[in-house]
Amino acid sequence: MTIAEIGDIIEFKEGLQGIVEKVNENSVIVNLTYMEDFDESVMQEKTVINHKRYIILSSSSQEGNIPRCDPSNRIE
């Protein structure tokens, strides 16, 4: 299992995406305002996701610009 790092973009639970803000022992804290349709949703700005429950879409350690919400860039 690959653990996300701060700045990584992850996807979890029915296609929700966010940017990792903090890495804990068993989970990450994710900022959901990254999603383009966040303003239309009724969600909190941040959530906690267990390491077993997400995939990394884009790693902060990769060079170049990070595309917004592009599922074709998944790293599994």
PDB file of C-alpha atoms in Angstrom:
ATOM      1  CA  MET A   1       0.000   0.000   0.000  1.00  0.00           C
ATOM      2  CA  THR A   2       1.364   3.390  -1.022  1.00  0.00           C
ATOM      3  CA  ILE A   3       0.786   6.159   1.517  1.00  0.00           C
ATOM      4  CA  ALA A   4       0.028   9.640   0.205  1.00  0.00           C
ATOM      5  CA  GLU A   5       2.244  12.607   1.025  1.00  0.00           C
ATOM      6  CA  ILE A   6       1.354  16.235   1.734  1.00  0.00           C
ATOM      7  CA  GLY A   7       0.267  17.887  -1.514  1.00  0.00           C
ATOM      8  CA  ASP A   8      -0.810  14.655  -3.230  1.00  0.00           C
ATOM      9  CA  ILE A   9      -4.202  14.546  -4.916  1.00  0.00           C
ATOM     10  CA  ILE A  10      -6.242  11.520  -3.893  1.00  0.00           C
ATOM     11  CA  GLU A  11      -9.597  10.006  -4.833  1.00  0.00           C
ATOM     12  CA  PHE A  12     -11.913   8.194  -2.454  1.00  0.00           C
ATOM     13  CA  LYS A  13     -15.562   7.271  -1.838  1.00  0.00           C
ATOM     14  CA  GLU A  14     -17.591   7.588  -5.041  1.00  0.00           C
ATOM     15  CA  GLY A  15     -15.116   9.789  -6.930  1.00  0.00           C
ATOM     16  CA  LEU A  16     -14.501  12.519  -4.358  1.00  0.00           C
ATOM     17  CA  GLN A  17     -11.086  14.149  -4.697  1.00  0.00           C
ATOM     18  CA  GLY A  18      -8.922  16.344  -2.525  1.00  0.00           C
ATOM     19  CA  ILE A  19      -5.430  17.508  -1.623  1.00  0.00           C
ATOM     20  CA  VAL A  20      -3.623  15.860   1.289  1.00  0.00           C
ATOM     21  CA  GLU A  21      -2.855  18.422   4.004  1.00  0.00           C
ATOM     22  CA  LYS A  22      -1.595  16.154   6.786  1.00  0.00           C
ATOM     23  CA  VAL A  23      -0.431  12.540   6.980  1.00  0.00           C
ATOM     24  CA  ASN A  24      -1.201  10.597  10.166  1.00  0.00           C
ATOM     25  CA  GLU A  25      -0.236   7.041  11.126  1.00  0.00           C
ATOM     26  CA  ASN A  26      -3.452   5.465   9.792  1.00  0.00           C
ATOM     27  CA  SER A  27      -5.058   8.260   7.781  1.00  0.00           C
ATOM     28  CA  VAL A  28      -4.709  11.533   5.898  1.00  0.00           C
ATOM     29  CA  ILE A  29      -6.513  14.843   6.299  1.00  0.00           C
ATOM     30  CA  VAL A  30      -7.819  16.008   2.925  1.00  0.00           C
ATOM     31  CA  ASN A  31      -8.921  19.442   1.700  1.00  0.00           C
ATOM     32  CA  LEU A  32     -11.990  18.942  -0.502  1.00  0.00           C
ATOM     33  CA  THR A  33     -12.147  22.505  -1.859  1.00  0.00           C
ATOM     34  CA  TYR A  34      -9.868  21.254  -4.668  1.00  0.00           C
ATOM     35  CA  MET A  35     -12.934  19.813  -6.446  1.00  0.00           C
ATOM     36  CA  GLU A  36     -14.376  22.111  -9.094  1.00  0.00           C
ATOM     37  CA  ASP A  37     -17.952  21.463  -7.930  1.00  0.00           C
ATOM     38  CA  PHE A  38     -17.204  21.835  -4.206  1.00  0.00           C
ATOM     39  CA  ASP A  39     -19.297  25.026  -3.914  1.00  0.00           C
ATOM     40  CA  GLU A  40     -22.356  23.128  -5.160  1.00  0.00           C
ATOM     41  CA  SER A  41     -21.987  20.383  -2.556  1.00  0.00           C
ATOM     42  CA  VAL A  42     -23.058  20.245   1.062  1.00  0.00           C
ATOM     43  CA  MET A  43     -19.736  18.968   2.432  1.00  0.00           C
ATOM     44  CA  GLN A  44     -17.255  20.127   5.021  1.00  0.00           C
ATOM     45  CA  GLU A  45     -14.010  21.603   3.662  1.00  0.00           C
ATOM     46  CA  LYS A  46     -11.857  18.846   5.168  1.00  0.00           C
ATOM     47  CA  THR A  47     -12.219  15.157   5.972  1.00  0.00           C
ATOM     48  CA  VAL A  48     -10.167  12.258   7.339  1.00  0.00           C
ATOM     49  CA  ILE A  49      -9.572   9.224   5.099  1.00  0.00           C
ATOM     50  CA  ASN A  50      -7.982   5.916   6.124  1.00  0.00           C
ATOM     51  CA  HIS A  51      -4.929   4.892   4.060  1.00  0.00           C
ATOM     52  CA  LYS A  52      -6.835   1.803   2.869  1.00  0.00           C
ATOM     53  CA  ARG A  53      -9.659   3.896   1.411  1.00  0.00           C
ATOM     54  CA  TYR A  54      -8.022   6.098  -1.253  1.00  0.00           C
ATOM     55  CA  ILE A  55      -5.937   6.010  -4.401  1.00  0.00           C
ATOM     56  CA  ILE A  56      -3.310   8.587  -5.364  1.00  0.00           C
ATOM     57  CA  LEU A  57      -4.216  10.465  -8.555  1.00  0.00           C
ATOM     58  CA  SER A  58      -1.222  12.777  -8.649  1.00  0.00           C
ATOM     59  CA  SER A  59       1.851  12.841  -6.458  1.00  0.00           C
ATOM     60  CA  SER A  60       3.324  16.115  -5.221  1.00  0.00           C
ATOM     61  CA  SER A  61       6.754  14.623  -5.891  1.00  0.00           C
ATOM     62  CA  GLN A  62       6.019  14.426  -9.644  1.00  0.00           C
ATOM     63  CA  GLU A  63       7.378  17.315 -11.680  1.00  0.00           C
ATOM     64  CA  GLY A  64       5.122  19.616 -13.665  1.00  0.00           C
ATOM     65  CA  ASN A  65       1.707  21.089 -13.112  1.00  0.00           C
ATOM     66  CA  ILE A  66      -0.997  19.087 -11.401  1.00  0.00           C
ATOM     67  CA  PRO A  67      -4.168  18.859 -13.522  1.00  0.00           C
ATOM     68  CA  ARG A  68      -7.498  19.573 -11.845  1.00  0.00           C
ATOM     69  CA  CYS A  69      -9.667  16.497 -11.168  1.00  0.00           C
ATOM     70  CA  ASP A  70      -8.378  14.352 -14.026  1.00  0.00           C
ATOM     71  CA  PRO A  71      -9.062  10.657 -13.216  1.00  0.00           C
ATOM     72  CA  SER A  72      -6.873   9.525 -16.121  1.00  0.00           C
ATOM     73  CA  ASN A  73      -3.800  10.464 -14.037  1.00  0.00           C
ATOM     74  CA  ARG A  74      -4.322   7.759 -11.395  1.00  0.00           C
ATOM     75  CA  ILE A  75      -1.319   6.241  -9.655  1.00  0.00           C
ATOM     76  CA  GLU A  76      -2.202   2.869  -8.164  1.00  0.00           C
TER      77      GLU A  76
END
